[in-house]
PDB file of C-alpha atoms in Angstrom:
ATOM      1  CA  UNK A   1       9.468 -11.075  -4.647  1.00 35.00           C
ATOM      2  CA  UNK A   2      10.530 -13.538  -7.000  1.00 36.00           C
ATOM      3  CA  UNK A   3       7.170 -14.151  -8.736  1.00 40.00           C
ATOM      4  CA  UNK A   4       6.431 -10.492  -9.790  1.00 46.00           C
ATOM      5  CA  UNK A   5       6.586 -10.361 -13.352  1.00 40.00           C
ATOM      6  CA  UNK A   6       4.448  -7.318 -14.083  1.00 45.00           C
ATOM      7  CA  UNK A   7       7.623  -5.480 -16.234  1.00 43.00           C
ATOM      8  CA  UNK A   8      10.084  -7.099 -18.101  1.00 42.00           C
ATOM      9  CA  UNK A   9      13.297  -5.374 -16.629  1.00 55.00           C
ATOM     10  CA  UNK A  10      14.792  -5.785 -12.823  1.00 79.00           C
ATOM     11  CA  UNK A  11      13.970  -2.952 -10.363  1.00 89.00           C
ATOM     12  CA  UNK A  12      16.179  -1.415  -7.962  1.00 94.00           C
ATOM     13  CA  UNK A  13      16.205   1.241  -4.982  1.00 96.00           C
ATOM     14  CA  UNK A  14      19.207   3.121  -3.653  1.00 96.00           C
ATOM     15  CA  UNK A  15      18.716   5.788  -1.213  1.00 97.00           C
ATOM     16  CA  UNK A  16      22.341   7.550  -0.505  1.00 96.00           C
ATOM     17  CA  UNK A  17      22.431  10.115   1.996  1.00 96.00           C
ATOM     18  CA  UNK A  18      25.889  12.023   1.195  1.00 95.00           C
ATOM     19  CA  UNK A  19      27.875  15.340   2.685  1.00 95.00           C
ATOM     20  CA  UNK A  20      26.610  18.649   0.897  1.00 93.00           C
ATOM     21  CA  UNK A  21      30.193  19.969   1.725  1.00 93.00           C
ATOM     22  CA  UNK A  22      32.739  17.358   0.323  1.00 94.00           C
ATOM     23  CA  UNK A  23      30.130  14.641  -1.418  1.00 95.00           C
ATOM     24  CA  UNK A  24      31.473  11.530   1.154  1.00 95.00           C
ATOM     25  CA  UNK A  25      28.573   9.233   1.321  1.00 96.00           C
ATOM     26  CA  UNK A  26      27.447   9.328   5.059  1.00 96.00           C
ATOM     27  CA  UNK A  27      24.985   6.172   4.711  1.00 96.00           C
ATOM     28  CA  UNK A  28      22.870   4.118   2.062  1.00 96.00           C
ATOM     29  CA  UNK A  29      20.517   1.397   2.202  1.00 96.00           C
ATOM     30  CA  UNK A  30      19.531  -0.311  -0.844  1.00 96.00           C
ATOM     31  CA  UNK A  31      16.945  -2.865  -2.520  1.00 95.00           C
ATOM     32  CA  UNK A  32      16.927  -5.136  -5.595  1.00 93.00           C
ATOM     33  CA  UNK A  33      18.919  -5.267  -8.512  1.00 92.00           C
ATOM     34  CA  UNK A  34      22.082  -2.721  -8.444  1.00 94.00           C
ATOM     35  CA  UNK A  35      25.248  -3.590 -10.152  1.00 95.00           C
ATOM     36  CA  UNK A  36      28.326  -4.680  -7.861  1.00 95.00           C
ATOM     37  CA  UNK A  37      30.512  -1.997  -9.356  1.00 95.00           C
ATOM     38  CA  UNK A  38      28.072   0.676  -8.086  1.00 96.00           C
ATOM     39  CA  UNK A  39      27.727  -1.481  -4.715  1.00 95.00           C
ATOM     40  CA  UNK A  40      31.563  -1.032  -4.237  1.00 95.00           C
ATOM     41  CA  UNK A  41      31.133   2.672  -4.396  1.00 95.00           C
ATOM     42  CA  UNK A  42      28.137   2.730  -2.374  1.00 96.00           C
ATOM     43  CA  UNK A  43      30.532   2.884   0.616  1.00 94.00           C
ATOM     44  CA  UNK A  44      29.536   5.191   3.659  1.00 95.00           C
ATOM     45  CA  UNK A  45      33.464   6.750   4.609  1.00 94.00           C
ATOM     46  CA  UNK A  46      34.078  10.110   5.735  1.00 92.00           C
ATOM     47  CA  UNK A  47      37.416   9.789   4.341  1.00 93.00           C
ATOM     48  CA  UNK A  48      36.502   9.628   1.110  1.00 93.00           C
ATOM     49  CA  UNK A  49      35.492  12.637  -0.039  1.00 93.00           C
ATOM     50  CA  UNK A  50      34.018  13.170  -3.870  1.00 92.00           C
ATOM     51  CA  UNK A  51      32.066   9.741  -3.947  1.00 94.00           C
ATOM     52  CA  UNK A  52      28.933  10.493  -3.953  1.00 95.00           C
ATOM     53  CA  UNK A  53      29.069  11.756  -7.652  1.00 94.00           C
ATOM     54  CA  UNK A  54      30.720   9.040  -8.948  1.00 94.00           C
ATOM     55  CA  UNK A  55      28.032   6.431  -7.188  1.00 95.00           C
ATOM     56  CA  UNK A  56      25.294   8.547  -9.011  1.00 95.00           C
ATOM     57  CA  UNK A  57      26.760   8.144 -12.268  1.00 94.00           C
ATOM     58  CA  UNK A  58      27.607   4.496 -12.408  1.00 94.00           C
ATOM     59  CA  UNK A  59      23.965   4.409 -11.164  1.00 95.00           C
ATOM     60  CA  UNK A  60      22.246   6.351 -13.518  1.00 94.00           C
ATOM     61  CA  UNK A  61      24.951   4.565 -16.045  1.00 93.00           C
ATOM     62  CA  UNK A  62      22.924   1.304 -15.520  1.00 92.00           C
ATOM     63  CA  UNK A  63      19.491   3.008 -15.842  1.00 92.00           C
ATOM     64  CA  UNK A  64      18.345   4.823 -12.656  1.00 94.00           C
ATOM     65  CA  UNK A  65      17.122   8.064 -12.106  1.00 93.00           C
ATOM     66  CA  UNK A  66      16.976  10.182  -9.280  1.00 94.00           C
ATOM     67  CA  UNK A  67      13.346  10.516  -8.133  1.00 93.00           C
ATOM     68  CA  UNK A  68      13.471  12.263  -4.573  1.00 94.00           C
ATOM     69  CA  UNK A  69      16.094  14.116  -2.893  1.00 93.00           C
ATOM     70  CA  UNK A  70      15.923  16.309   0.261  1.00 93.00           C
ATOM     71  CA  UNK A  71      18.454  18.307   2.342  1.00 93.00           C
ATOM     72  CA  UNK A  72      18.865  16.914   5.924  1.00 92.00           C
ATOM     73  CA  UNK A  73      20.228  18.247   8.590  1.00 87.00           C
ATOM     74  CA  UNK A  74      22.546  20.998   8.247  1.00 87.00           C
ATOM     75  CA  UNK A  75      24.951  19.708   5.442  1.00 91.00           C
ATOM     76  CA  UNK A  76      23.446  15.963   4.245  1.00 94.00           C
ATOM     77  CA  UNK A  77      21.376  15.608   1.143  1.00 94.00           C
ATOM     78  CA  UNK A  78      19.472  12.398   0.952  1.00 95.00           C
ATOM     79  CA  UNK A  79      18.783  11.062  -3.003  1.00 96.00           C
ATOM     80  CA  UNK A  80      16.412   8.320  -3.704  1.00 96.00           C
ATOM     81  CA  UNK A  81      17.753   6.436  -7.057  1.00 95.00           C
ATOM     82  CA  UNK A  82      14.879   4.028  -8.881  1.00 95.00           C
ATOM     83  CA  UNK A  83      15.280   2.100 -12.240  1.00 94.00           C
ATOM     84  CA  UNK A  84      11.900   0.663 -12.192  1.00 87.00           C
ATOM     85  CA  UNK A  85      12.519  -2.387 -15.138  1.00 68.00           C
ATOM     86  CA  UNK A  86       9.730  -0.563 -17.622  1.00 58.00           C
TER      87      UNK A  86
ATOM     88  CA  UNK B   1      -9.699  -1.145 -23.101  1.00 66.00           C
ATOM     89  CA  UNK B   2      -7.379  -4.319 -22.735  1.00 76.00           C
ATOM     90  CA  UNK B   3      -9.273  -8.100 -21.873  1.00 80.00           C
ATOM     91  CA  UNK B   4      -7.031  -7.261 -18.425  1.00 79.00           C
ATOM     92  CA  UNK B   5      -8.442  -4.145 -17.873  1.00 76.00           C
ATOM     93  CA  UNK B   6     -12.089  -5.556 -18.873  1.00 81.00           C
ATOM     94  CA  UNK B   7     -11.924  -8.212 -16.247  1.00 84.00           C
ATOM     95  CA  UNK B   8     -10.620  -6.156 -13.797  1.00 80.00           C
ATOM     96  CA  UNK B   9     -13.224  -3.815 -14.302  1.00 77.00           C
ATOM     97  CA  UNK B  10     -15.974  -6.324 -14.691  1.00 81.00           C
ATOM     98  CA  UNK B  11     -15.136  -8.080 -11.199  1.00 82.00           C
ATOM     99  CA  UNK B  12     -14.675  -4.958  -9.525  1.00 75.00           C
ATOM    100  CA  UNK B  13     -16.857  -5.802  -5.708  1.00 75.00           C
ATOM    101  CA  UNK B  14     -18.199  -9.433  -7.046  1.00 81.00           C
ATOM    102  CA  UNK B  15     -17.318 -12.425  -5.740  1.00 85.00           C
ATOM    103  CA  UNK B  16     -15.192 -14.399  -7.901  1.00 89.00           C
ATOM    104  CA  UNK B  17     -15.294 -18.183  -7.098  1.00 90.00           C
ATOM    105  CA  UNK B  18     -13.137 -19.484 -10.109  1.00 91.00           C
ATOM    106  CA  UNK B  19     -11.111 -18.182 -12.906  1.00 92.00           C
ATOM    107  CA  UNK B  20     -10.542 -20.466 -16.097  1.00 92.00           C
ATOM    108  CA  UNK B  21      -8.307 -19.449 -19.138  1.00 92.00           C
ATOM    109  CA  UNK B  22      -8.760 -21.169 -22.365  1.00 90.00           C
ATOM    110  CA  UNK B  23      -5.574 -21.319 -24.853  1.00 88.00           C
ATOM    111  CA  UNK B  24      -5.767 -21.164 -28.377  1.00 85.00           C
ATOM    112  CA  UNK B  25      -3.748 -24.806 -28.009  1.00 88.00           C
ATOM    113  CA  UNK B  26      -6.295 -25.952 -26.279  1.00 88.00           C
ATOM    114  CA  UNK B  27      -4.864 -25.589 -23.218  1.00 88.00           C
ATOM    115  CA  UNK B  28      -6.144 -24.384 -19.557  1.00 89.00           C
ATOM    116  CA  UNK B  29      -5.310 -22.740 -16.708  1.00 89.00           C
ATOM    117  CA  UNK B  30      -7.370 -22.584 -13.512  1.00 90.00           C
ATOM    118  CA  UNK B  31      -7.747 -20.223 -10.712  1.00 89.00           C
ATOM    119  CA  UNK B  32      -9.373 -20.769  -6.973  1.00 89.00           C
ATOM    120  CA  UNK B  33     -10.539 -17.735  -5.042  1.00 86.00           C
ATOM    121  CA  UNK B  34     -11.253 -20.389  -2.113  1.00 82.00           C
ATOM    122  CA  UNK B  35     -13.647 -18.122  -0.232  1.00 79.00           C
ATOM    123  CA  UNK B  36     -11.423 -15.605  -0.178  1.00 78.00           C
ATOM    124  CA  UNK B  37     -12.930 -11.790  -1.443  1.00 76.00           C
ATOM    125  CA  UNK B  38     -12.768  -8.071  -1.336  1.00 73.00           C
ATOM    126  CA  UNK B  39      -9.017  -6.691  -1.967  1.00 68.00           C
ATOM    127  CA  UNK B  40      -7.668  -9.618  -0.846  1.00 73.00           C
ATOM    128  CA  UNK B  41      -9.236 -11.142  -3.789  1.00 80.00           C
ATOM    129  CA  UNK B  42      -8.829  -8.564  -6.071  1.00 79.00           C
ATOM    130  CA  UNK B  43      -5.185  -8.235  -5.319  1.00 77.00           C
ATOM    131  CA  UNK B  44      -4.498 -12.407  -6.095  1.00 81.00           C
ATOM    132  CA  UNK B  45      -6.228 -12.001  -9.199  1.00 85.00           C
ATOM    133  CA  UNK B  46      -4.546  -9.445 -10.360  1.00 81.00           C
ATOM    134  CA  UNK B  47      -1.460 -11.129  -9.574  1.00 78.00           C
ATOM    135  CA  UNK B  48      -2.380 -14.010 -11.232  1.00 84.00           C
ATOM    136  CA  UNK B  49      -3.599 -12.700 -14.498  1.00 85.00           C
ATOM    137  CA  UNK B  50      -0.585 -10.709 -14.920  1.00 79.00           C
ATOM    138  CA  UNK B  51       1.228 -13.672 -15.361  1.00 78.00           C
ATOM    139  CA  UNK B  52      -0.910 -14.783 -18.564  1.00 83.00           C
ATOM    140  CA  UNK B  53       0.314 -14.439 -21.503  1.00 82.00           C
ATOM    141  CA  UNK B  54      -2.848 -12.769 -23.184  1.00 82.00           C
ATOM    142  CA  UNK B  55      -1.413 -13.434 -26.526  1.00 81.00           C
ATOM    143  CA  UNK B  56      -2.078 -16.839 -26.407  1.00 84.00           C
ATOM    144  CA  UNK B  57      -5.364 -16.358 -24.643  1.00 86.00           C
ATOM    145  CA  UNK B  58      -8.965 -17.726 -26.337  1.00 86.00           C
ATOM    146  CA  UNK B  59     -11.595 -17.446 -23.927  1.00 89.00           C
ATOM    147  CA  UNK B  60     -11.077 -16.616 -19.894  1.00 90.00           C
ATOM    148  CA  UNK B  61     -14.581 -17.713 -18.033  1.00 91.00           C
ATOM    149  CA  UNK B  62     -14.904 -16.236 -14.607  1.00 91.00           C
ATOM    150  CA  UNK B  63     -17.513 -17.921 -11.851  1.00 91.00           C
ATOM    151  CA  UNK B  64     -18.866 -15.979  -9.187  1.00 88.00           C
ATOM    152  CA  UNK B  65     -19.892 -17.044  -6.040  1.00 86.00           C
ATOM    153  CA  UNK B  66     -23.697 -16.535  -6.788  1.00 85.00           C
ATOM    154  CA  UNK B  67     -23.454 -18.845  -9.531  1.00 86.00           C
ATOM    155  CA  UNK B  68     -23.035 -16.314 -12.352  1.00 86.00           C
ATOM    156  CA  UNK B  69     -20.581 -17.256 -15.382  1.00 87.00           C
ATOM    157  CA  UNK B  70     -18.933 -14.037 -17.126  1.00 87.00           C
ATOM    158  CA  UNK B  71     -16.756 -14.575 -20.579  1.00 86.00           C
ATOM    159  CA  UNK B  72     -14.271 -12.423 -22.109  1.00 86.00           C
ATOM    160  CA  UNK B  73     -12.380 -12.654 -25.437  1.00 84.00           C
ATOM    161  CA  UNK B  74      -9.387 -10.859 -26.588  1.00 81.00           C
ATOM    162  CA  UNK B  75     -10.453  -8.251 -29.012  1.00 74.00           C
ATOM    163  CA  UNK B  76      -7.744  -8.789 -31.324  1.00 66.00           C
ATOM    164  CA  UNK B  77      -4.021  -9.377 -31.886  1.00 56.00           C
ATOM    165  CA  UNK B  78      -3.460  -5.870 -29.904  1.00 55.00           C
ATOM    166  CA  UNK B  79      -4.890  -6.640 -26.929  1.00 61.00           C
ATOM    167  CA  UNK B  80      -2.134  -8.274 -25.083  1.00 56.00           C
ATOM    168  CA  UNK B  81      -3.444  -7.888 -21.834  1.00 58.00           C
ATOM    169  CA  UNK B  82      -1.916  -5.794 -19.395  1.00 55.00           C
ATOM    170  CA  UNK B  83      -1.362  -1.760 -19.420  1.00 51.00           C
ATOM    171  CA  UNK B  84       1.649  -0.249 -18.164  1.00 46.00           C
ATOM    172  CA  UNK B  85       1.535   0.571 -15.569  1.00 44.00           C
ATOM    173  CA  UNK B  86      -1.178  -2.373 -14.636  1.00 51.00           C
ATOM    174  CA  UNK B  87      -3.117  -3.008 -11.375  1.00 60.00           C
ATOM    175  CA  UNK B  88      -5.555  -1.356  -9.401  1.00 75.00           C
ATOM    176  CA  UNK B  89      -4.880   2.127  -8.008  1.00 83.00           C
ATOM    177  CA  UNK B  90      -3.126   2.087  -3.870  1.00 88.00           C
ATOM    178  CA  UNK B  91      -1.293   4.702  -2.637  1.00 91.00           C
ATOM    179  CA  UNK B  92       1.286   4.516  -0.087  1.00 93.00           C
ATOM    180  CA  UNK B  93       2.807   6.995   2.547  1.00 93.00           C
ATOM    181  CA  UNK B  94       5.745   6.252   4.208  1.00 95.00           C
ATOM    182  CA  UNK B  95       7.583   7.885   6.744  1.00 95.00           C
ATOM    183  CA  UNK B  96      11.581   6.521   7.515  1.00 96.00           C
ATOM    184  CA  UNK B  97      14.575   7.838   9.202  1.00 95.00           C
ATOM    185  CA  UNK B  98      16.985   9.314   6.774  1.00 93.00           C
ATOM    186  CA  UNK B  99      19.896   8.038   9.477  1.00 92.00           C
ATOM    187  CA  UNK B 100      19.009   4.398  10.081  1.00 94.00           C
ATOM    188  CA  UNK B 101      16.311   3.792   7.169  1.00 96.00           C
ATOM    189  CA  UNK B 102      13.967   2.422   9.806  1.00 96.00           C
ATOM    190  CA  UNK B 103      10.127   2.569   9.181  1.00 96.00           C
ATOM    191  CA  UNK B 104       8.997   4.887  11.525  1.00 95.00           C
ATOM    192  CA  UNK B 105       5.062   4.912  10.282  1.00 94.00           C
ATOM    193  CA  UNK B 106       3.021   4.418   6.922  1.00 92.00           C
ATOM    194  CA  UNK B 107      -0.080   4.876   6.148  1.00 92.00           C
ATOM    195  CA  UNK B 108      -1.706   2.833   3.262  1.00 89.00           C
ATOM    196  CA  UNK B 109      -4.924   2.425   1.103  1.00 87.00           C
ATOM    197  CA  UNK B 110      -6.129   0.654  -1.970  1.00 85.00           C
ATOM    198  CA  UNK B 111      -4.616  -2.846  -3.463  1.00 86.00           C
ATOM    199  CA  UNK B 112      -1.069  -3.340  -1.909  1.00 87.00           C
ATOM    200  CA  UNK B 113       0.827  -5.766  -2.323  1.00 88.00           C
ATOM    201  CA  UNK B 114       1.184  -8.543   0.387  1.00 87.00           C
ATOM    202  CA  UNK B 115       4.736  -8.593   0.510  1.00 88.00           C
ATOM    203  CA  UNK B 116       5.271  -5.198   0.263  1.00 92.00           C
ATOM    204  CA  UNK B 117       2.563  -4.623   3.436  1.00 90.00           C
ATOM    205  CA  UNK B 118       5.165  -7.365   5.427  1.00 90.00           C
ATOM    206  CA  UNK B 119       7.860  -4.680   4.381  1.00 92.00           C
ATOM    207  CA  UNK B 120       5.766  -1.465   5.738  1.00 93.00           C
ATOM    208  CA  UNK B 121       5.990  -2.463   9.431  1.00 90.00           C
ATOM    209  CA  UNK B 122       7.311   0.529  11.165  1.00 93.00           C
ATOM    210  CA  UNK B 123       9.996  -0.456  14.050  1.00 92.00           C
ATOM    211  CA  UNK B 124      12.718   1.169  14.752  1.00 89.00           C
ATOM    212  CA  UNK B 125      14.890  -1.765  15.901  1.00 91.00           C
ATOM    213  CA  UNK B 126      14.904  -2.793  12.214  1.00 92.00           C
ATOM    214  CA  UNK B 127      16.579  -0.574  10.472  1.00 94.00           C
ATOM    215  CA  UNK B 128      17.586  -0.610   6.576  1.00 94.00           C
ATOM    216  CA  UNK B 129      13.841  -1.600   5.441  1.00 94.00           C
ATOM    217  CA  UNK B 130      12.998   1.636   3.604  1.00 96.00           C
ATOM    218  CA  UNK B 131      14.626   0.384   0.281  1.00 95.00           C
ATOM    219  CA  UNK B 132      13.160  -2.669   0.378  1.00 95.00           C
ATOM    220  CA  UNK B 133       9.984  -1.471   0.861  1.00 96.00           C
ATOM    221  CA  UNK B 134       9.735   1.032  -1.853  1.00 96.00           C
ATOM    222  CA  UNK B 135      11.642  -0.907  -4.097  1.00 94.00           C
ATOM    223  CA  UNK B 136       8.757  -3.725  -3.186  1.00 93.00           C
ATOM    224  CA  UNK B 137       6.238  -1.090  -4.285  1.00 94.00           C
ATOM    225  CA  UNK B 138       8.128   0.254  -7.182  1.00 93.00           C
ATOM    226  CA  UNK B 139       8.319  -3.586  -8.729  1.00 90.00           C
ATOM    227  CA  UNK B 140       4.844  -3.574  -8.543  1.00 88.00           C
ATOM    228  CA  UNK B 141       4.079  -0.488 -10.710  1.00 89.00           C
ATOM    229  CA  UNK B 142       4.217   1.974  -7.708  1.00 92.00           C
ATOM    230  CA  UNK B 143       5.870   5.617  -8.295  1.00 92.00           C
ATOM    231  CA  UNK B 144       7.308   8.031  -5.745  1.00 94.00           C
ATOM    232  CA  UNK B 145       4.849  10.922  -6.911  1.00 91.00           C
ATOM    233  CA  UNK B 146       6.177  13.320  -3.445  1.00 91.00           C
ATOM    234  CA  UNK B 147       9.030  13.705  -0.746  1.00 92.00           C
ATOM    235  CA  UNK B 148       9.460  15.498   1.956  1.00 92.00           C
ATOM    236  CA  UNK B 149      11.685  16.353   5.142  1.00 92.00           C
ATOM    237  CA  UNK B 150      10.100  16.256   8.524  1.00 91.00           C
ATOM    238  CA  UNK B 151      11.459  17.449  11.539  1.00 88.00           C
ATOM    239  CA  UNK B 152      15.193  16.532  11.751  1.00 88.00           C
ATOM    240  CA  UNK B 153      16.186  13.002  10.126  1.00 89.00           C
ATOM    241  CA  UNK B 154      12.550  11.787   8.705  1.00 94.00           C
ATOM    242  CA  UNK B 155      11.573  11.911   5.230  1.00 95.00           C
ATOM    243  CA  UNK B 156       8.090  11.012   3.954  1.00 95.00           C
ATOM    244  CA  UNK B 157       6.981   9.624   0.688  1.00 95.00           C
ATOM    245  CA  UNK B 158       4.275   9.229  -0.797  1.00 94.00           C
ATOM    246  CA  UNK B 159       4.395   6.365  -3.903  1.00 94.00           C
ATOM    247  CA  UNK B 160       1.609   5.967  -5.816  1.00 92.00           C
ATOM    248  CA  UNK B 161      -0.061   3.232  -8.418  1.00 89.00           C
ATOM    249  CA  UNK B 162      -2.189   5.334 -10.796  1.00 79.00           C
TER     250      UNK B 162
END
């Protein structure tokens, strides 16, 4: 992908699937260009409870927004995070 | 209408042989269809030129395979080339598991990418390709325009290049 050049800015995709009841990320998978210190929060652990927040917000700190989100399962809610380098 | 747009436009179901770009330094810069055509050729061309920078651009000459020579010339110090977003229009559905990020199917039509369409191979033994397939699609001008849960753990999106 290294010879796209179509927008001046790095792109990135983070899709976090996270607990409705106590915001522990369940799973992620992510793409691109996304800043270590929101890698070290995008940690899937039950035990930690309240993350999921926090991973948003050093995301959307570094310029992505939340484009698609849907509730799965009983309890999960999956977000799709995009900074697209326009 | 930017020179881009204009040659896009212009080519649109021709056969392009050969692409040359004339600098104002003199300068040139060819490009070789060899043989290939339809979307396939559209979609390396468009590549291609969006790598130009159009401010520097005099003259671009494009040969078709019949023999035919078309010429376009910037209109002016605005017309830097490419629109935002740039590209012909594709659209993309694409269905994943919301557990293991798996492909599970896609469905696809207009220009795409050829690295992204490596990326949109649904198997479920490899799992964690979703992201790297939109965000594939998303570097390339695409937008997730809907979403949607189906049955239990699959979502579906469908990203879009206007």
């Amino acid at each position: 992908m290294a010879d796209k050049k179509h927008y001046s800015g790095s792109t990135g995709v983070v899709i976090l699937r996270f607990d409705g009841g106590d915001y522990a990320i369940v799973s992620e998978n992510h793409s691109g260009d996304i800043p270590s210190a929101c890698l070290a929060l995008l940690v899937p652990n039950a035990a930690l409870p309240g993350r999921a927040a926090e991973a948003i917000d050093c995301l959307t700190s570094d310029g992505f927004r939340v484009v698609a989100f849907n509730q799965v399962g009983t309890d999960d809610l999956v977000y799709t995070l995009v900074k697209s380098g326009r | 209408m930017s020179i881009f747009e204009r040659i896009l436009e212009a080519i649109s179901g021709l056969d392009v042989e050969e692409i040359e770009i004339k600098f104002r330094n003199g300068k040139k810069k060819k490009f070789k269809l060899d043989g290939l055509s339809g979307s396939i050729a559209l979609e390396r061309i468009t590549r291609w030129l969006s790598n130009i920078d159009w401010d520097k651009v005099k003259e671009v000459e494009i040969e078709l395979a019949n023999g035919e020579e078309l010429k376009f010339k910037p209109n002016g110090s605005g017309d830097s080339g490419i629109p935002a977003p740039m590209g012909p229009s594709g659209v993309v559905n694409l269905r994943f598991d919301s557990a293991t990020y798996a492909i599970v199917s896609e469905d696809h039509s207009g220009v795409i990418p050829f690295d992204c369409l490596a990326l949109l191979q649904p198997d479920p033994a490899l799992p964690n390709r979703a992201a790297a397939a939109i965000d594939c699609l998303i570097e390339d001008g695409f937008e997730i325009q809907s979403f949607s849960l189906i049955g239990t753990n699959d979502l579906i999106y469908t990203i879009v290049r206007s």
